[in-house]
């Protein structure tokens, strides 16, 4: 089979790879229906992570079950399945507490920009749809496997409640999906922080009521101005930079919460500042598995359409161009079709 391999920053190649095989009785092999490039794939692409050996890329997937290991009974060959970037047995104590992305048997996916993928912990990770969904719904379901599930967790972690005011920091795919989540959870006012016109438009379509283009101190001042001088009830941090985290912590009101889902890069939180702010903080890799059944229903029923975050579709063999387009911000998110 063929798939994407990163050799060095800026150097992603589409190569012939070994076909994945069942290695453990809890594995499944899927044939990829669609996959994509994630904003977090840009960290290694931009050389912002320690250099590694050449390795495959990709952690978002929907596909058709090809083969299952002896202990997998929840899904069977031929079914269309959605999973999560973090695999989980869905039975251990952390899974039962709803934090499947901290599963004691967790394995992160990292080989999904390929024609076939091995899914560890398939029994607890994969959720099959009742029938094969229309192809036009595949992008939305693919979004559920990561960015939509992550946006949902940001809203959940920030405790968005009906009637509340939410601020979304970041206008990438996760930030835009976080707008959808905040709206679904009943936020009355949703302030999206974005400087890019096409992204602002999508944020509004997804439910944003206000757009703030300012950043840094000016951005914080603008949020305070819009929230009676105190800050928002819930802030959803979807970037992962020090600036974004500072923006988020200073945009929440005393007693408010920040949900942070951007993978932190050189983010440091000042303990004393946090102490006196009265702001609650929770983040981490999203327990997407917890939300899968519900979010799959949301997409299949047409209630939400997070698939709109894909504004560039390429054949999988053009994966390198998919990275480049996102790196240069010509695309919000690249959908790849095997
Ligand atoms: Zn578990």
Short mmCIF file of N, CA, C and O and ligand atoms in Angstrom, two decimals, residues 88-92 94-95 103-105, ligand 1:
data_model
loop_
_atom_site.label_atom_id
_atom_site.label_comp_id
_atom_site.label_asym_id
_atom_site.label_seq_id
_atom_site.Cartn_x
_atom_site.Cartn_y
_atom_site.Cartn_z
N UNK A 88 -8.49 3.24 22.60
CA UNK A 88 -8.80 2.92 23.99
C UNK A 88 -9.55 1.59 24.06
O UNK A 88 -10.31 1.26 23.15
N UNK A 89 -9.34 0.86 25.17
CA UNK A 89 -10.07 -0.40 25.32
C UNK A 89 -11.52 -0.15 25.71
O UNK A 89 -12.37 -1.01 25.56
N UNK A 90 -11.79 1.03 26.25
CA UNK A 90 -13.13 1.44 26.69
C UNK A 90 -13.65 0.59 27.84
O UNK A 90 -14.85 0.55 28.09
N UNK A 91 -12.73 -0.05 28.56
CA UNK A 91 -13.16 -0.86 29.72
C UNK A 91 -12.37 -0.53 30.99
O UNK A 91 -12.84 -0.82 32.09
N UNK A 92 -11.18 0.05 30.88
CA UNK A 92 -10.37 0.30 32.07
C UNK A 92 -10.98 1.42 32.91
O UNK A 92 -11.94 2.06 32.50
N UNK A 94 -9.98 4.45 33.67
CA UNK A 94 -9.99 5.78 33.06
C UNK A 94 -11.05 5.88 31.96
O UNK A 94 -11.70 6.91 31.80
N UNK A 95 -11.20 4.81 31.19
CA UNK A 95 -12.24 4.79 30.16
C UNK A 95 -13.62 4.89 30.80
O UNK A 95 -14.47 5.66 30.35
N UNK A 103 -6.69 6.20 28.43
CA UNK A 103 -6.85 4.75 28.61
C UNK A 103 -5.52 4.13 29.04
O UNK A 103 -4.46 4.50 28.54
N UNK A 104 -5.60 3.18 29.97
CA UNK A 104 -4.38 2.53 30.45
C UNK A 104 -3.69 1.73 29.34
O UNK A 104 -2.52 1.41 29.43
N UNK A 105 -4.44 1.42 28.28
CA UNK A 105 -3.86 0.71 27.12
C UNK A 105 -3.80 1.59 25.87
O UNK A 105 -3.73 1.08 24.76
ZN1 LIG B 1 -9.17 2.12 28.83
#
